[in-house]
């Protein structure tokens, strides 16, 4: 059985195979959405298909909405061409439960997929019409942290951004340039209010998005490419809002075991697709059961009743607290620790690492011993219960095929938030002493050891992508296992960088501890494991 509209009409077949299918007239929903779109999502990757798309499916099934989602992809157009359109924009979501059972759902809430490419005149014109329609209430984003950046890894403004600043909104090249050009089309067609909702795992994501869009609006105004009123429109939160959000759902790459399971059911064409831009996609998505989405309730043109699907709407301060809890203490730092040491010790899955007694104890020490004393309680989620779920259920789920290699991506861009905030909190508190931190500096030393590109077995491994690799790894190229080296001279150019760690580790008094752990880890093969065990006691 193929995954398309025609096959989906054979509803009994799908139900007999254990698939939940849309409980609404998808053709009617698609027609109504095209005439009066309410929700446009930018970023057609895996987490969108497993989470926001499922939220809207829930509303459609309950009869609480009669509109679907229009999705557009602005970076890797192959995702649209190969994983959406050949399947009539349908998607199979496989929920991976800790007991080994799965829930299989055919998601039909996405009713139109487009390439966000100014060179694709047909699709970009259609996107302008979607943006211009006064019915549109929100544009949401899962474009990764890189999508919001106007500079490269060295802090230089990207050439595509400079070109867009100069040329204006007619044929933008950069992601935010394309977005701002589409927003300008809305301004030109009545300037209806709109919410731009980042759902990316970025601290204060709404403000990050707002600053990027405003940069274009200001430049285009200065260069005479748009009217002054456009900048005023974008700057007015009662007309264009940028809510903050906290999102949490582990969504690994499509897994071959899940693919095989679907094919055994008789579903055809479930091949995992690797695009030329190295995106991993498929007509299915697999993800864990747990999910959280906390959203600042600032929607000047209204919004779907997503609270009926489990979304928590609240104020900005509470969103910030929820995001801080997750990103700085209760989940993300533990993930990064597992990523670093998993790569060094040769692990290939997160759940396998949690069976490693040393790594299990390490994440417990970071979370419970060093994180919880400075945790920010958002009030809407209990930090201790959240951490318990992460450590005892989520990371240990053997059916979530996540890898330390995936989590290790862009680590240099994440350390300042995931560990730096806790270090800063210890330094600021009179009842805590930053010198008492042990397992966070151990992890930072592990990252420096990771930059050598040599595992604890002495064999080379492949680094995960990171914008600072070319800059940082040469600083350790002369370090060899078991050979004498000046650790201080080697690490000082790295450890003093507050842009990486959120603090100058020397100024705050932790660098010497990091150096000491690093020196222990380079004594020879097996030294990383020995250092872990000695430190954990």
PDB file of C-alpha atoms in Angstrom, residues 121-295:
ATOM      1  CA  UNK A 121       8.594  31.979  -8.984  1.00  0.00           C
ATOM      2  CA  UNK A 122       5.497  29.802  -8.659  1.00  0.00           C
ATOM      3  CA  UNK A 123       6.085  28.710  -5.064  1.00  0.00           C
ATOM      4  CA  UNK A 124       7.358  32.073  -3.849  1.00  0.00           C
ATOM      5  CA  UNK A 125       4.388  33.826  -5.433  1.00  0.00           C
ATOM      6  CA  UNK A 126       2.098  31.368  -3.647  1.00  0.00           C
ATOM      7  CA  UNK A 127       3.867  32.076  -0.347  1.00  0.00           C
ATOM      8  CA  UNK A 128       3.348  35.793  -0.859  1.00  0.00           C
ATOM      9  CA  UNK A 129      -0.369  35.139  -1.296  1.00  0.00           C
ATOM     10  CA  UNK A 130      -0.443  33.097   1.899  1.00  0.00           C
ATOM     11  CA  UNK A 131       1.332  35.886   3.781  1.00  0.00           C
ATOM     12  CA  UNK A 132      -0.908  38.544   2.272  1.00  0.00           C
ATOM     13  CA  UNK A 133      -4.103  36.787   3.333  1.00  0.00           C
ATOM     14  CA  UNK A 134      -5.590  38.485   6.382  1.00  0.00           C
ATOM     15  CA  UNK A 135      -6.810  35.122   7.684  1.00  0.00           C
ATOM     16  CA  UNK A 136      -3.239  34.017   8.473  1.00  0.00           C
ATOM     17  CA  UNK A 137      -2.768  33.980  12.241  1.00  0.00           C
ATOM     18  CA  UNK A 138       0.689  32.545  12.789  1.00  0.00           C
ATOM     19  CA  UNK A 139       3.893  31.608  11.036  1.00  0.00           C
ATOM     20  CA  UNK A 140       5.897  29.101  13.074  1.00  0.00           C
ATOM     21  CA  UNK A 141       9.505  28.052  12.642  1.00  0.00           C
ATOM     22  CA  UNK A 142      11.724  25.002  13.141  1.00  0.00           C
ATOM     23  CA  UNK A 143      14.746  26.134  11.152  1.00  0.00           C
ATOM     24  CA  UNK A 144      17.500  25.402  13.751  1.00  0.00           C
ATOM     25  CA  UNK A 145      19.591  28.043  15.462  1.00  0.00           C
ATOM     26  CA  UNK A 146      21.644  28.635  12.330  1.00  0.00           C
ATOM     27  CA  UNK A 147      18.567  29.766  10.430  1.00  0.00           C
ATOM     28  CA  UNK A 148      18.329  32.981  12.440  1.00  0.00           C
ATOM     29  CA  UNK A 149      21.961  33.988  12.121  1.00  0.00           C
ATOM     30  CA  UNK A 150      23.077  36.794   9.840  1.00  0.00           C
ATOM     31  CA  UNK A 151      26.769  36.055  10.431  1.00  0.00           C
ATOM     32  CA  UNK A 152      29.060  33.109   9.770  1.00  0.00           C
ATOM     33  CA  UNK A 153      30.987  31.113  12.376  1.00  0.00           C
ATOM     34  CA  UNK A 154      33.666  33.819  12.501  1.00  0.00           C
ATOM     35  CA  UNK A 155      31.185  36.620  13.152  1.00  0.00           C
ATOM     36  CA  UNK A 156      31.275  38.099   9.662  1.00  0.00           C
ATOM     37  CA  UNK A 157      28.021  39.144   8.013  1.00  0.00           C
ATOM     38  CA  UNK A 158      27.223  36.515   5.383  1.00  0.00           C
ATOM     39  CA  UNK A 159      27.475  37.555   1.761  1.00  0.00           C
ATOM     40  CA  UNK A 160      23.882  36.547   1.046  1.00  0.00           C
ATOM     41  CA  UNK A 161      22.745  38.870   3.839  1.00  0.00           C
ATOM     42  CA  UNK A 162      24.832  41.749   2.489  1.00  0.00           C
ATOM     43  CA  UNK A 163      23.369  41.140  -0.965  1.00  0.00           C
ATOM     44  CA  UNK A 164      19.841  41.224   0.448  1.00  0.00           C
ATOM     45  CA  UNK A 165      20.514  44.434   2.403  1.00  0.00           C
ATOM     46  CA  UNK A 166      21.632  46.054  -0.828  1.00  0.00           C
ATOM     47  CA  UNK A 167      19.049  44.617  -3.217  1.00  0.00           C
ATOM     48  CA  UNK A 168      15.898  44.766  -1.125  1.00  0.00           C
ATOM     49  CA  UNK A 169      12.919  42.386  -1.030  1.00  0.00           C
ATOM     50  CA  UNK A 170      12.554  41.566  -4.732  1.00  0.00           C
ATOM     51  CA  UNK A 171      14.786  38.471  -4.960  1.00  0.00           C
ATOM     52  CA  UNK A 172      16.210  37.676  -1.507  1.00  0.00           C
ATOM     53  CA  UNK A 173      18.820  34.958  -1.037  1.00  0.00           C
ATOM     54  CA  UNK A 174      19.137  34.490   2.736  1.00  0.00           C
ATOM     55  CA  UNK A 175      16.578  32.770   4.950  1.00  0.00           C
ATOM     56  CA  UNK A 176      15.607  35.805   6.993  1.00  0.00           C
ATOM     57  CA  UNK A 177      15.741  37.927   3.858  1.00  0.00           C
ATOM     58  CA  UNK A 178      13.134  35.687   2.251  1.00  0.00           C
ATOM     59  CA  UNK A 179      11.014  35.762   5.391  1.00  0.00           C
ATOM     60  CA  UNK A 180      11.145  39.559   5.641  1.00  0.00           C
ATOM     61  CA  UNK A 181      10.272  39.891   1.957  1.00  0.00           C
ATOM     62  CA  UNK A 182       7.188  37.746   2.539  1.00  0.00           C
ATOM     63  CA  UNK A 183       6.275  39.834   5.568  1.00  0.00           C
ATOM     64  CA  UNK A 184       6.619  42.922   3.395  1.00  0.00           C
ATOM     65  CA  UNK A 185       4.051  41.399   1.018  1.00  0.00           C
ATOM     66  CA  UNK A 186       1.646  41.219   3.978  1.00  0.00           C
ATOM     67  CA  UNK A 187       2.367  44.839   4.826  1.00  0.00           C
ATOM     68  CA  UNK A 188       1.663  45.894   1.245  1.00  0.00           C
ATOM     69  CA  UNK A 189      -1.670  44.065   1.248  1.00  0.00           C
ATOM     70  CA  UNK A 190      -3.352  45.578   4.273  1.00  0.00           C
ATOM     71  CA  UNK A 191      -0.735  45.054   7.003  1.00  0.00           C
ATOM     72  CA  UNK A 192      -2.907  42.607   8.952  1.00  0.00           C
ATOM     73  CA  UNK A 193      -1.527  41.534  12.322  1.00  0.00           C
ATOM     74  CA  UNK A 194       0.471  38.304  12.610  1.00  0.00           C
ATOM     75  CA  UNK A 195       2.424  36.206  15.112  1.00  0.00           C
ATOM     76  CA  UNK A 196       5.865  34.906  14.106  1.00  0.00           C
ATOM     77  CA  UNK A 197       6.456  31.964  16.431  1.00  0.00           C
ATOM     78  CA  UNK A 198       9.900  30.383  16.699  1.00  0.00           C
ATOM     79  CA  UNK A 199       9.682  26.808  17.948  1.00  0.00           C
ATOM     80  CA  UNK A 200      13.418  26.262  17.787  1.00  0.00           C
ATOM     81  CA  UNK A 201      15.541  25.225  20.726  1.00  0.00           C
ATOM     82  CA  UNK A 202      17.098  28.697  21.030  1.00  0.00           C
ATOM     83  CA  UNK A 203      17.201  30.796  24.182  1.00  0.00           C
ATOM     84  CA  UNK A 204      14.665  33.670  23.966  1.00  0.00           C
ATOM     85  CA  UNK A 205      13.886  32.451  20.463  1.00  0.00           C
ATOM     86  CA  UNK A 206      11.203  35.046  19.774  1.00  0.00           C
ATOM     87  CA  UNK A 207      13.591  37.916  20.424  1.00  0.00           C
ATOM     88  CA  UNK A 208      16.308  36.278  18.317  1.00  0.00           C
ATOM     89  CA  UNK A 209      13.876  36.071  15.404  1.00  0.00           C
ATOM     90  CA  UNK A 210      12.640  39.619  15.995  1.00  0.00           C
ATOM     91  CA  UNK A 211      16.154  41.077  15.970  1.00  0.00           C
ATOM     92  CA  UNK A 212      16.965  39.324  12.705  1.00  0.00           C
ATOM     93  CA  UNK A 213      13.792  40.539  10.968  1.00  0.00           C
ATOM     94  CA  UNK A 214      14.237  44.077  12.302  1.00  0.00           C
ATOM     95  CA  UNK A 215      17.784  44.161  10.946  1.00  0.00           C
ATOM     96  CA  UNK A 216      16.380  43.688   7.438  1.00  0.00           C
ATOM     97  CA  UNK A 217      13.508  46.119   7.917  1.00  0.00           C
ATOM     98  CA  UNK A 218      15.925  48.827   9.119  1.00  0.00           C
ATOM     99  CA  UNK A 219      18.448  48.260   6.341  1.00  0.00           C
ATOM    100  CA  UNK A 220      15.809  48.211   3.653  1.00  0.00           C
ATOM    101  CA  UNK A 221      14.332  51.416   5.039  1.00  0.00           C
ATOM    102  CA  UNK A 222      17.762  53.091   5.144  1.00  0.00           C
ATOM    103  CA  UNK A 223      18.478  51.969   1.577  1.00  0.00           C
ATOM    104  CA  UNK A 224      15.122  53.198   0.306  1.00  0.00           C
ATOM    105  CA  UNK A 225      13.918  49.699  -0.615  1.00  0.00           C
ATOM    106  CA  UNK A 226      10.749  49.830   1.516  1.00  0.00           C
ATOM    107  CA  UNK A 227       8.548  52.499   3.042  1.00  0.00           C
ATOM    108  CA  UNK A 228       9.186  53.739   6.572  1.00  0.00           C
ATOM    109  CA  UNK A 229       5.840  52.294   7.581  1.00  0.00           C
ATOM    110  CA  UNK A 230       7.132  48.747   7.114  1.00  0.00           C
ATOM    111  CA  UNK A 231       9.733  49.137   9.854  1.00  0.00           C
ATOM    112  CA  UNK A 232       7.060  50.623  12.101  1.00  0.00           C
ATOM    113  CA  UNK A 233       4.767  47.679  11.315  1.00  0.00           C
ATOM    114  CA  UNK A 234       7.420  45.106  12.206  1.00  0.00           C
ATOM    115  CA  UNK A 235       8.381  47.037  15.363  1.00  0.00           C
ATOM    116  CA  UNK A 236       4.827  47.193  16.712  1.00  0.00           C
ATOM    117  CA  UNK A 237       4.139  44.096  18.838  1.00  0.00           C
ATOM    118  CA  UNK A 238       0.403  44.742  18.658  1.00  0.00           C
ATOM    119  CA  UNK A 239       0.676  44.136  14.904  1.00  0.00           C
ATOM    120  CA  UNK A 240       3.606  41.735  14.518  1.00  0.00           C
ATOM    121  CA  UNK A 241       4.434  39.678  17.607  1.00  0.00           C
ATOM    122  CA  UNK A 242       7.380  37.398  18.283  1.00  0.00           C
ATOM    123  CA  UNK A 243       6.297  35.099  21.140  1.00  0.00           C
ATOM    124  CA  UNK A 244       8.869  33.163  23.126  1.00  0.00           C
ATOM    125  CA  UNK A 245       8.487  29.393  23.305  1.00  0.00           C
ATOM    126  CA  UNK A 246      10.028  26.348  24.965  1.00  0.00           C
ATOM    127  CA  UNK A 247       9.851  23.166  22.928  1.00  0.00           C
ATOM    128  CA  UNK A 248      10.976  19.708  23.977  1.00  0.00           C
ATOM    129  CA  UNK A 249      10.630  16.478  22.033  1.00  0.00           C
ATOM    130  CA  UNK A 250      13.496  14.173  21.090  1.00  0.00           C
ATOM    131  CA  UNK A 251      13.116  13.475  17.369  1.00  0.00           C
ATOM    132  CA  UNK A 252      16.021  11.482  15.927  1.00  0.00           C
ATOM    133  CA  UNK A 253      16.680  10.844  12.278  1.00  0.00           C
ATOM    134  CA  UNK A 254      14.326   8.372  10.586  1.00  0.00           C
ATOM    135  CA  UNK A 255      15.448   4.937  11.721  1.00  0.00           C
ATOM    136  CA  UNK A 256      15.973   1.905   9.478  1.00  0.00           C
ATOM    137  CA  UNK A 257      14.353  -0.395  12.059  1.00  0.00           C
ATOM    138  CA  UNK A 258      11.197   1.719  11.988  1.00  0.00           C
ATOM    139  CA  UNK A 259      11.336   1.735   8.196  1.00  0.00           C
ATOM    140  CA  UNK A 260      11.469  -2.060   8.170  1.00  0.00           C
ATOM    141  CA  UNK A 261       8.542  -2.242  10.564  1.00  0.00           C
ATOM    142  CA  UNK A 262       6.398  -0.098   8.285  1.00  0.00           C
ATOM    143  CA  UNK A 263       7.397  -2.087   5.228  1.00  0.00           C
ATOM    144  CA  UNK A 264       6.479  -5.316   7.019  1.00  0.00           C
ATOM    145  CA  UNK A 265       3.029  -3.801   7.497  1.00  0.00           C
ATOM    146  CA  UNK A 266       2.854  -3.482   3.722  1.00  0.00           C
ATOM    147  CA  UNK A 267       3.438   0.274   3.418  1.00  0.00           C
ATOM    148  CA  UNK A 268       5.531   0.917   0.318  1.00  0.00           C
ATOM    149  CA  UNK A 269       8.167   3.534  -0.426  1.00  0.00           C
ATOM    150  CA  UNK A 270       9.379   4.146   3.137  1.00  0.00           C
ATOM    151  CA  UNK A 271      13.032   4.611   2.188  1.00  0.00           C
ATOM    152  CA  UNK A 272      15.126   6.988   4.273  1.00  0.00           C
ATOM    153  CA  UNK A 273      16.270   9.894   2.103  1.00  0.00           C
ATOM    154  CA  UNK A 274      19.639  11.623   2.502  1.00  0.00           C
ATOM    155  CA  UNK A 275      19.657  14.877   0.565  1.00  0.00           C
ATOM    156  CA  UNK A 276      22.598  16.624  -1.064  1.00  0.00           C
ATOM    157  CA  UNK A 277      22.602  18.985   1.933  1.00  0.00           C
ATOM    158  CA  UNK A 278      22.881  15.988   4.283  1.00  0.00           C
ATOM    159  CA  UNK A 279      19.358  16.203   5.656  1.00  0.00           C
ATOM    160  CA  UNK A 280      17.925  12.868   6.791  1.00  0.00           C
ATOM    161  CA  UNK A 281      14.255  12.649   5.974  1.00  0.00           C
ATOM    162  CA  UNK A 282      11.617  10.120   4.970  1.00  0.00           C
ATOM    163  CA  UNK A 283       7.848   9.833   4.471  1.00  0.00           C
ATOM    164  CA  UNK A 284       7.793   8.783   8.133  1.00  0.00           C
ATOM    165  CA  UNK A 285       9.146  10.274  11.341  1.00  0.00           C
ATOM    166  CA  UNK A 286       9.981   8.544  14.624  1.00  0.00           C
ATOM    167  CA  UNK A 287      10.056  10.277  17.998  1.00  0.00           C
ATOM    168  CA  UNK A 288       9.719   9.713  21.715  1.00  0.00           C
ATOM    169  CA  UNK A 289       6.395   9.902  23.530  1.00  0.00           C
ATOM    170  CA  UNK A 290       7.200  12.829  25.842  1.00  0.00           C
ATOM    171  CA  UNK A 291       6.633  16.331  24.489  1.00  0.00           C
ATOM    172  CA  UNK A 292       6.337  19.843  25.847  1.00  0.00           C
ATOM    173  CA  UNK A 293       5.482  23.118  24.152  1.00  0.00           C
ATOM    174  CA  UNK A 294       5.156  26.255  26.271  1.00  0.00           C
ATOM    175  CA  UNK A 295       4.170  29.398  24.368  1.00  0.00           C
TER     176      UNK A 295
END
